[in-house]
XYZ file of N, CA and C in Angstrom:
651
model
N 14.295 -16.412 0.529
C 13.087 -16.266 1.326
C 11.887 -16.173 0.400
N 10.824 -16.834 0.716
C 9.625 -16.799 -0.107
C 8.984 -15.423 -0.057
N 8.373 -15.018 -1.157
C 7.639 -13.761 -1.193
C 6.562 -13.741 -0.136
N 5.966 -14.892 0.152
C 4.827 -14.936 1.050
C 5.236 -15.216 2.484
N 6.556 -15.075 2.781
C 6.985 -15.177 4.164
C 6.670 -13.893 4.895
N 6.928 -13.888 6.198
C 6.620 -12.701 6.986
C 7.858 -12.138 7.654
N 9.043 -12.568 7.194
C 10.255 -12.006 7.762
C 10.614 -12.688 9.059
N 11.556 -12.106 9.769
C 12.015 -12.691 11.016
C 10.974 -12.542 12.094
N 11.138 -13.308 13.198
C 10.138 -13.309 14.258
C 9.957 -11.932 14.883
N 11.005 -11.138 14.897
C 10.886 -9.811 15.523
C 9.979 -8.887 14.735
N 9.701 -9.256 13.452
C 8.857 -8.407 12.620
C 7.435 -8.927 12.492
N 7.099 -10.006 13.185
C 5.771 -10.570 13.015
C 4.683 -9.588 13.441
N 4.934 -8.815 14.488
C 3.926 -7.860 14.921
C 3.691 -6.804 13.853
N 4.768 -6.243 13.348
C 4.630 -5.151 12.394
C 4.032 -5.613 11.075
N 4.409 -6.807 10.638
C 4.021 -7.209 9.296
C 2.984 -8.317 9.277
N 2.162 -8.390 10.334
C 1.032 -9.307 10.262
C 0.073 -8.784 9.202
N -0.604 -9.676 8.546
C -1.426 -9.290 7.408
C -2.877 -9.102 7.823
N -3.470 -8.029 7.362
C -4.886 -7.765 7.574
C -5.650 -8.556 6.525
N -6.144 -9.731 6.876
C -6.706 -10.643 5.893
C -8.120 -10.282 5.460
N -8.852 -9.614 6.326
C -10.264 -9.387 6.044
C -10.519 -8.011 5.462
N -11.348 -7.965 4.434
C -11.817 -6.705 3.892
C -13.052 -6.279 4.665
N -13.483 -5.031 4.511
C -14.716 -4.607 5.168
C -15.841 -5.591 4.880
N -16.584 -5.985 5.916
C -17.479 -7.134 5.792
C -18.915 -6.767 5.469
N -19.133 -5.608 4.865
C -20.476 -5.301 4.416
C -20.834 -6.226 3.269
N -22.113 -6.288 2.944
C -22.543 -7.202 1.883
C -21.876 -6.874 0.561
N -21.732 -5.588 0.253
C -21.094 -5.212 -1.002
C -19.616 -5.572 -0.989
N -18.952 -5.343 0.148
C -17.537 -5.672 0.239
C -17.279 -7.139 -0.020
N -18.122 -7.989 0.514
C -17.952 -9.430 0.318
C -18.176 -9.819 -1.131
N -19.025 -9.088 -1.816
C -19.288 -9.381 -3.221
C -18.183 -8.847 -4.126
N -17.579 -7.746 -3.727
C -16.566 -7.119 -4.570
C -15.234 -7.841 -4.504
N -14.891 -8.450 -3.374
C -13.590 -9.090 -3.222
C -13.313 -10.141 -4.296
N -14.258 -11.042 -4.622
C -13.966 -12.038 -5.666
C -13.651 -11.423 -7.019
N -14.216 -10.259 -7.304
C -13.909 -9.592 -8.581
C -12.428 -9.250 -8.660
N -11.876 -8.761 -7.554
C -10.450 -8.432 -7.520
C -9.617 -9.703 -7.589
N -9.950 -10.676 -6.746
C -9.164 -11.902 -6.666
C -9.122 -12.652 -7.988
N -10.214 -12.600 -8.749
C -10.287 -13.390 -9.977
C -9.502 -12.777 -11.123
N -9.167 -11.494 -11.013
C -8.487 -10.837 -12.124
C -7.085 -10.356 -11.805
N -6.783 -10.081 -10.533
C -5.467 -9.576 -10.185
C -4.397 -10.588 -10.557
N -3.364 -10.111 -11.230
C -2.289 -10.989 -11.640
C -2.419 -11.444 -13.084
N -3.593 -11.272 -13.664
C -3.758 -11.537 -15.087
C -3.514 -10.218 -15.799
N -2.342 -10.126 -16.393
C -1.856 -8.820 -16.823
C -2.825 -8.050 -17.700
N -3.530 -8.729 -18.583
C -4.429 -8.033 -19.478
C -5.640 -7.447 -18.788
N -5.914 -7.856 -17.556
C -7.121 -7.427 -16.866
C -6.884 -6.372 -15.802
N -5.649 -5.946 -15.620
C -5.385 -5.001 -14.542
C -6.111 -3.673 -14.752
N -6.215 -3.213 -15.965
C -6.950 -1.974 -16.207
C -8.436 -2.172 -15.930
N -8.935 -3.334 -16.257
C -10.348 -3.623 -16.033
C -10.669 -3.740 -14.549
N -9.772 -4.333 -13.787
C -10.079 -4.625 -12.390
C -10.145 -3.385 -11.522
N -9.528 -2.282 -11.942
C -9.543 -1.080 -11.110
C -10.821 -0.268 -11.290
N -11.552 -0.513 -12.350
C -12.744 0.283 -12.658
C -13.854 -0.029 -11.655
N -14.516 1.008 -11.189
C -15.639 0.837 -10.269
C -16.738 0.017 -10.936
N -17.102 -1.118 -10.350
C -18.180 -1.924 -10.941
C -19.477 -1.119 -11.017
N -20.206 -1.336 -12.074
C -21.436 -0.574 -12.298
C -22.404 -0.754 -11.130
N -22.897 0.363 -10.633
C -23.892 0.343 -9.571
C -23.332 0.204 -8.175
N -21.991 0.086 -8.046
C -21.395 -0.097 -6.721
C -21.020 1.249 -6.095
N -20.921 1.235 -4.784
C -20.586 2.437 -4.024
C -19.081 2.697 -4.088
N -18.709 3.936 -4.387
C -17.293 4.276 -4.542
C -16.528 4.047 -3.242
N -17.125 4.358 -2.108
C -16.406 4.182 -0.847
C -16.170 2.706 -0.527
N -17.123 1.855 -0.852
C -16.926 0.413 -0.675
C -15.735 -0.057 -1.514
N -15.666 0.428 -2.732
C -14.608 0.027 -3.666
C -13.251 0.529 -3.184
N -13.213 1.766 -2.714
C -11.965 2.301 -2.172
C -11.536 1.523 -0.928
N -12.483 1.186 -0.083
C -12.159 0.483 1.162
C -11.553 -0.883 0.903
N -12.194 -1.673 0.065
C -11.725 -3.041 -0.155
C -10.377 -3.048 -0.864
N -10.160 -2.107 -1.773
C -8.871 -2.037 -2.454
C -7.774 -1.504 -1.539
N -8.106 -0.591 -0.649
C -7.111 -0.081 0.294
C -6.597 -1.196 1.185
N -7.495 -2.058 1.664
C -7.069 -3.209 2.460
C -6.139 -4.101 1.651
N -6.485 -4.353 0.398
C -5.636 -5.190 -0.455
C -4.259 -4.568 -0.652
N -4.200 -3.271 -0.897
C -2.905 -2.617 -1.106
C -2.055 -2.664 0.162
N -2.679 -2.514 1.300
C -1.959 -2.655 2.564
C -1.350 -4.044 2.666
N -2.138 -5.068 2.334
C -1.636 -6.437 2.381
C -0.476 -6.645 1.413
N -0.618 -6.142 0.202
C 0.427 -6.319 -0.811
C 1.753 -5.733 -0.335
N 1.707 -4.496 0.139
C 2.937 -3.825 0.556
C 3.525 -4.504 1.791
N 2.674 -4.932 2.719
C 3.164 -5.628 3.906
C 3.960 -6.865 3.533
N 3.416 -7.665 2.637
C 4.072 -8.914 2.237
C 5.353 -8.628 1.463
N 5.290 -7.683 0.540
C 6.478 -7.364 -0.246
C 7.616 -6.853 0.635
N 7.303 -5.937 1.525
C 8.358 -5.376 2.366
C 8.906 -6.416 3.332
N 8.063 -7.338 3.762
C 8.513 -8.362 4.707
C 9.638 -9.217 4.146
N 9.707 -9.352 2.839
C 10.786 -10.135 2.236
C 12.121 -9.406 2.320
N 12.096 -8.122 2.656
C 13.312 -7.309 2.638
C 13.796 -6.907 4.013
N 13.140 -7.380 5.068
C 13.474 -6.880 6.404
C 14.907 -7.186 6.822
N 15.492 -8.250 6.290
C 16.882 -8.536 6.663
C 17.867 -7.657 5.906
N 17.398 -7.014 4.849
C 18.263 -6.139 4.051
C 18.025 -4.662 4.369
N 16.783 -4.318 4.706
C 16.427 -2.933 5.023
C 16.523 -2.766 6.536
N 17.636 -2.257 6.996
C 17.917 -2.134 8.422
C 18.288 -0.689 8.747
N 18.331 -0.340 10.029
C 18.771 1.015 10.386
C 20.180 1.333 9.904
N 21.001 0.296 9.735
C 22.370 0.496 9.256
C 22.412 0.734 7.751
N 21.660 -0.071 7.004
C 21.677 0.069 5.544
C 20.816 1.226 5.065
N 19.761 1.528 5.810
C 18.810 2.563 5.400
C 18.505 3.487 6.582
N 19.458 4.331 6.968
C 19.265 5.186 8.142
C 18.194 6.252 7.965
N 17.796 6.508 6.715
C 16.728 7.458 6.436
C 15.695 6.799 5.520
N 14.447 7.216 5.647
C 13.399 6.757 4.747
C 13.446 7.619 3.497
N 13.911 7.034 2.416
C 14.122 7.803 1.199
C 13.601 7.046 -0.010
N 13.449 7.799 -1.101
C 13.103 7.218 -2.400
C 14.019 7.874 -3.419
N 15.279 7.472 -3.380
C 16.285 8.105 -4.204
C 16.914 9.276 -3.471
N 17.933 9.892 -4.058
C 18.695 10.942 -3.367
C 17.924 12.236 -3.138
N 16.854 12.470 -3.898
C 16.149 13.750 -3.792
C 14.931 13.713 -2.874
N 14.550 12.521 -2.418
C 13.303 12.425 -1.661
C 13.516 11.697 -0.339
N 13.254 12.421 0.743
C 13.368 11.853 2.085
C 12.061 12.105 2.826
N 11.617 11.097 3.573
C 10.347 11.198 4.281
C 10.554 11.131 5.782
N 9.828 11.973 6.503
C 9.848 11.959 7.958
C 8.478 11.523 8.455
N 8.443 10.990 9.670
C 7.197 10.407 10.158
C 6.473 11.332 11.142
N 5.156 11.405 10.966
C 4.267 12.032 11.939
C 2.890 11.423 11.728
N 2.188 11.160 12.825
C 0.830 10.640 12.695
C -0.218 11.641 13.150
N 0.253 12.803 13.633
C -0.661 13.841 14.057
C -1.280 13.622 15.419
N -0.954 12.492 16.058
C -1.532 12.178 17.361
C -0.423 11.983 18.392
N 0.274 10.865 18.290
C 1.372 10.610 19.233
C 2.658 11.297 18.795
N 2.808 11.458 17.481
C 3.969 12.168 16.938
C 3.448 13.277 16.046
N 3.395 14.478 16.568
C 2.784 15.587 15.837
C 3.785 16.337 14.968
N 5.023 16.403 15.419
C 6.066 17.063 14.636
C 6.864 15.991 13.897
N 6.990 16.102 12.554
C 7.698 15.069 11.789
C 9.099 14.814 12.316
N 9.425 13.533 12.453
C 10.735 13.144 12.971
C 11.478 12.320 11.923
N 12.800 12.438 11.936
C 13.634 11.640 11.037
C 13.838 10.261 11.649
N 13.500 9.234 10.905
C 13.671 7.859 11.366
C 14.257 7.029 10.235
N 14.765 5.859 10.586
C 15.280 4.948 9.570
C 14.126 4.413 8.731
N 14.457 3.864 7.573
C 13.418 3.310 6.709
C 12.612 2.210 7.402
N 13.260 1.219 8.054
C 12.450 0.186 8.703
C 11.572 0.731 9.817
N 12.045 1.757 10.543
C 11.215 2.343 11.590
C 10.040 3.084 10.987
N 10.277 3.787 9.882
C 9.191 4.486 9.197
C 8.122 3.493 8.770
N 8.538 2.396 8.151
C 7.571 1.401 7.684
C 6.835 0.767 8.865
N 7.536 0.548 9.958
C 6.883 0.008 11.153
C 5.804 0.961 11.661
N 6.167 2.234 11.800
C 5.180 3.237 12.208
C 4.004 3.251 11.236
N 4.313 3.222 9.952
C 3.276 3.312 8.924
C 2.315 2.141 8.982
N 2.840 0.928 9.053
C 1.964 -0.238 9.041
C 1.095 -0.294 10.291
N 1.660 0.070 11.425
C 0.863 0.115 12.655
C -0.237 1.179 12.543
N 0.116 2.327 11.966
C -0.855 3.412 11.807
C -1.975 3.013 10.850
N -1.616 2.403 9.726
C -2.643 1.988 8.770
C -3.543 0.926 9.381
N -2.952 -0.043 10.054
C -3.758 -1.098 10.646
C -4.751 -0.523 11.655
N -4.324 0.482 12.391
C -5.237 1.131 13.336
C -6.411 1.789 12.605
N -6.132 2.394 11.434
C -7.214 2.988 10.639
C -8.172 1.912 10.146
N -7.610 0.803 9.647
C -8.448 -0.266 9.090
C -9.323 -0.922 10.150
N -8.844 -0.961 11.378
C -9.591 -1.613 12.452
C -10.546 -0.669 13.168
N -10.495 0.606 12.828
C -11.396 1.589 13.422
C -12.709 1.583 12.636
N -13.762 1.046 13.228
C -15.021 0.887 12.509
C -15.716 2.211 12.222
N -15.287 3.273 12.861
C -15.844 4.580 12.528
C -15.245 5.114 11.227
N -14.128 4.508 10.787
C -13.490 4.901 9.527
C -13.752 3.863 8.449
N -13.451 2.592 8.748
C -13.691 1.489 7.834
C -14.804 0.618 8.422
N -16.065 0.906 8.069
C -17.193 0.187 8.662
C -17.116 -1.323 8.423
N -17.477 -2.081 9.442
C -17.475 -3.537 9.348
C -18.880 -4.116 9.351
N -19.881 -3.296 9.624
C -21.246 -3.785 9.717
C -22.082 -3.288 8.549
N -22.998 -4.118 8.098
C -23.895 -3.750 7.009
C -24.720 -2.531 7.412
N -24.759 -1.546 6.540
C -25.536 -0.349 6.797
C -24.811 0.730 7.562
N -23.640 0.431 8.086
C -22.867 1.438 8.817
C -22.238 2.406 7.821
N -22.444 3.712 7.972
C -21.973 4.662 6.960
C -20.473 4.928 7.051
N -19.919 5.339 5.938
C -18.533 5.812 5.922
C -18.508 7.249 6.418
N -17.417 7.658 7.060
C -17.338 9.040 7.553
C -17.193 10.023 6.394
N -17.549 11.287 6.615
C -17.456 12.298 5.544
C -16.041 12.458 4.994
N -15.030 12.230 5.829
C -13.632 12.414 5.402
C -12.989 11.114 4.938
N -13.791 10.104 4.626
C -13.245 8.788 4.310
C -12.262 8.833 3.151
N -12.613 9.525 2.087
C -11.730 9.542 0.917
C -10.419 10.260 1.219
N -10.432 11.235 2.096
C -9.189 11.881 2.505
C -8.298 10.908 3.281
N -8.909 10.084 4.126
C -8.149 9.073 4.864
C -7.503 8.092 3.893
N -8.269 7.641 2.914
C -7.744 6.707 1.916
C -6.582 7.340 1.149
N -6.725 8.583 0.768
C -5.656 9.267 0.038
C -4.369 9.316 0.851
N -4.490 9.578 2.150
C -3.300 9.639 3.000
C -2.656 8.253 3.124
N -3.468 7.223 3.309
C -2.944 5.856 3.402
C -2.194 5.488 2.129
N -2.802 5.734 0.981
C -2.189 5.325 -0.283
C -0.961 6.165 -0.612
N -0.986 7.431 -0.265
C 0.197 8.282 -0.460
C 1.383 7.718 0.316
N 1.137 7.295 1.530
C 2.224 6.771 2.357
C 2.650 5.375 1.921
N 1.718 4.557 1.443
C 2.111 3.257 0.900
C 2.974 3.427 -0.344
N 2.689 4.441 -1.135
C 3.523 4.709 -2.312
C 4.971 4.955 -1.907
N 5.191 5.581 -0.779
C 6.553 5.862 -0.328
C 7.329 4.574 -0.076
N 6.643 3.533 0.355
C 7.308 2.241 0.539
C 7.723 1.676 -0.813
N 6.839 1.752 -1.794
C 7.223 1.340 -3.146
C 8.424 2.149 -3.630
N 8.411 3.455 -3.394
C 9.527 4.295 -3.816
C 10.825 3.854 -3.181
N 10.780 3.551 -1.894
C 11.990 3.094 -1.206
C 12.459 1.749 -1.740
N 11.534 0.834 -1.944
C 11.899 -0.502 -2.429
C 12.546 -0.415 -3.804
N 11.938 0.327 -4.713
C 12.494 0.419 -6.069
C 13.858 1.113 -6.080
N 14.024 2.160 -5.291
C 15.278 2.903 -5.326
C 16.390 2.243 -4.514
N 16.024 1.575 -3.430
C 17.063 1.073 -2.515
C 17.237 -0.439 -2.519
N 16.230 -1.178 -2.973
C 16.287 -2.628 -2.793
C 15.922 -3.439 -4.038
N 15.893 -2.786 -5.186
C 15.450 -3.532 -6.371
C 16.421 -4.655 -6.729
N 17.701 -4.463 -6.500
C 18.654 -5.538 -6.784
C 18.388 -6.748 -5.888
N 17.997 -6.500 -4.649
C 17.634 -7.609 -3.767
C 16.365 -8.295 -4.253
N 15.425 -7.506 -4.731
C 14.191 -8.078 -5.294
C 14.528 -8.993 -6.471
N 15.464 -8.552 -7.316
C 15.888 -9.390 -8.437
C 16.523 -10.678 -7.933
N 17.355 -10.562 -6.901
C 17.998 -11.737 -6.336
C 17.007 -12.723 -5.747
N 15.918 -12.211 -5.206
C 14.859 -13.066 -4.656
C 13.892 -13.561 -5.730
N 14.095 -13.081 -6.966
C 13.229 -13.425 -8.102
C 11.774 -13.040 -7.834
N 11.614 -11.869 -7.218
C 10.280 -11.378 -6.890
C 9.887 -10.164 -7.725
N 10.668 -9.859 -8.761
C 10.406 -8.635 -9.505
C 9.062 -8.666 -10.239
N 8.648 -9.837 -10.722
C 7.373 -9.921 -11.434
C 6.214 -9.590 -10.499
N 6.263 -10.139 -9.299
C 5.183 -9.871 -8.356
C 5.199 -8.412 -7.913
N 6.386 -7.879 -7.627
C 6.490 -6.471 -7.253
C 5.926 -5.584 -8.352
N 6.344 -5.827 -9.582
C 5.910 -4.981 -10.691
C 4.408 -5.091 -10.938
N 3.850 -6.290 -10.769
C 2.412 -6.466 -10.946
C 1.633 -5.736 -9.860
N 2.077 -5.866 -8.614
C 1.419 -5.155 -7.519
C 1.497 -3.645 -7.724
N 2.664 -3.175 -8.158
C 2.821 -1.740 -8.360
C 1.967 -1.265 -9.530
N 1.913 -2.050 -10.586
C 1.073 -1.692 -11.727
C -0.386 -1.558 -11.289
N -0.863 -2.516 -10.523
C -2.235 -2.459 -10.001
C -2.439 -1.194 -9.174
N -1.487 -0.904 -8.293
C -1.553 0.267 -7.426
C -1.613 1.555 -8.247
N -0.743 1.666 -9.237
C -0.688 2.873 -10.069
C -1.978 3.055 -10.858
N -2.464 1.993 -11.470
C -3.683 2.101 -12.271
C -4.882 2.477 -11.414
N -4.942 1.921 -10.205
C -6.067 2.230 -9.322
C -6.003 3.671 -8.838
N -4.858 4.092 -8.336
C -4.758 5.455 -7.815
C -4.911 6.486 -8.921
N -4.483 6.149 -10.132
C -4.671 7.054 -11.261
C -6.138 7.121 -11.666
N -6.820 5.999 -11.652
C -8.239 5.934 -12.040
C -9.083 6.883 -11.188
N -8.750 6.989 -9.906
C -9.573 7.792 -8.999
C -8.869 9.055 -8.494
N -7.693 9.371 -9.070
C -6.985 10.600 -8.706
C -6.660 10.681 -7.227
N -6.085 9.613 -6.677
C -5.916 9.509 -5.230
C -4.573 10.010 -4.708
N -3.585 10.179 -5.573
C -2.278 10.653 -5.129
C -1.857 11.823 -6.007
N -1.451 12.910 -5.380
C -1.044 14.106 -6.115
C 0.193 13.825 -6.963
N 0.277 14.482 -8.102
C 1.359 14.245 -9.053
C 2.731 14.448 -8.432
N 2.873 15.469 -7.596
C 4.186 15.747 -7.013
C 4.635 14.636 -6.071
N 3.691 13.936 -5.464
C 4.040 12.822 -4.582
C 4.589 11.632 -5.374
N 4.219 11.545 -6.637
C 4.608 10.410 -7.483
C 5.954 10.607 -8.166
N 6.541 11.775 -8.002
C 7.760 12.119 -8.734
C 8.909 11.129 -8.558
N 9.104 10.510 -7.376
C 10.238 9.577 -7.243
C 10.205 8.413 -8.224
N 9.017 8.050 -8.702
C 8.906 6.930 -9.648
C 8.174 7.367 -10.921
N 8.326 8.637 -11.291
C 7.519 9.149 -12.395
C 7.788 8.452 -13.718
N 9.032 8.070 -13.983
C 9.322 7.396 -15.257
C 8.677 6.012 -15.300
N 8.750 5.295 -14.203
C 8.119 3.977 -14.134
C 6.605 4.095 -14.242
N 6.047 5.093 -13.581
C 4.602 5.303 -13.630
C 4.154 5.624 -15.050
N 4.940 6.439 -15.744
C 4.601 6.769 -17.134
C 4.560 5.515 -18.004
N 5.503 4.612 -17.767
C 5.503 3.353 -18.521
C 4.254 2.530 -18.222
N 3.866 2.497 -16.946
C 2.676 1.745 -16.556
C 1.432 2.319 -17.230
N 1.286 3.622 -17.205
C 0.098 4.251 -17.744
C 0.039 4.195 -19.261
N 1.189 4.070 -19.906
C 1.208 3.983 -21.377
C 1.054 2.567 -21.878
N 1.293 1.588 -21.005
C 1.299 0.178 -21.454
C -0.122 -0.332 -21.722
């Protein structure tokens, strides 16, 4: 299956890609900076740095959309392997298990399979991205006071998908010959979240050795 496929037809709803970044004037200008450097290994450290004179919230917004897209596409290649039977719990190795709650429709964390967790997560993130009171789409529309907290929660939960993929499905990734793309996307994610201190250290523990390699490279 191609990396850029979207999985089986039953997953098209969950793994549709959010193609557009926030459409403010700055957002439209910042996107080419990311596109022109992402994937060029020597530039990954450079691409995460806030461009001089740019608004931090604009930068966080456009990168959050990109990270959502990256994880959506990567996970979509694994939907036939990551099933309720193969992955009855959302985990990142034997010591880390995640339960789902969105604080609205599901207030008390519930145990779900990995694919169900990812489905809930992607639907929840997409709802945040499409809410213009959180991710403004119009020029001059302000970001909410809690915007950076929202971004931190989104990225923390996206990290859990990376944790699950590396611990439970890396052999499948190798079989699909997608390890280079996975590792590049993860490297970008780690460098960006580290640059702005967006994920607490204890949340990163499932992949701490890999993260250390990324940060030292």
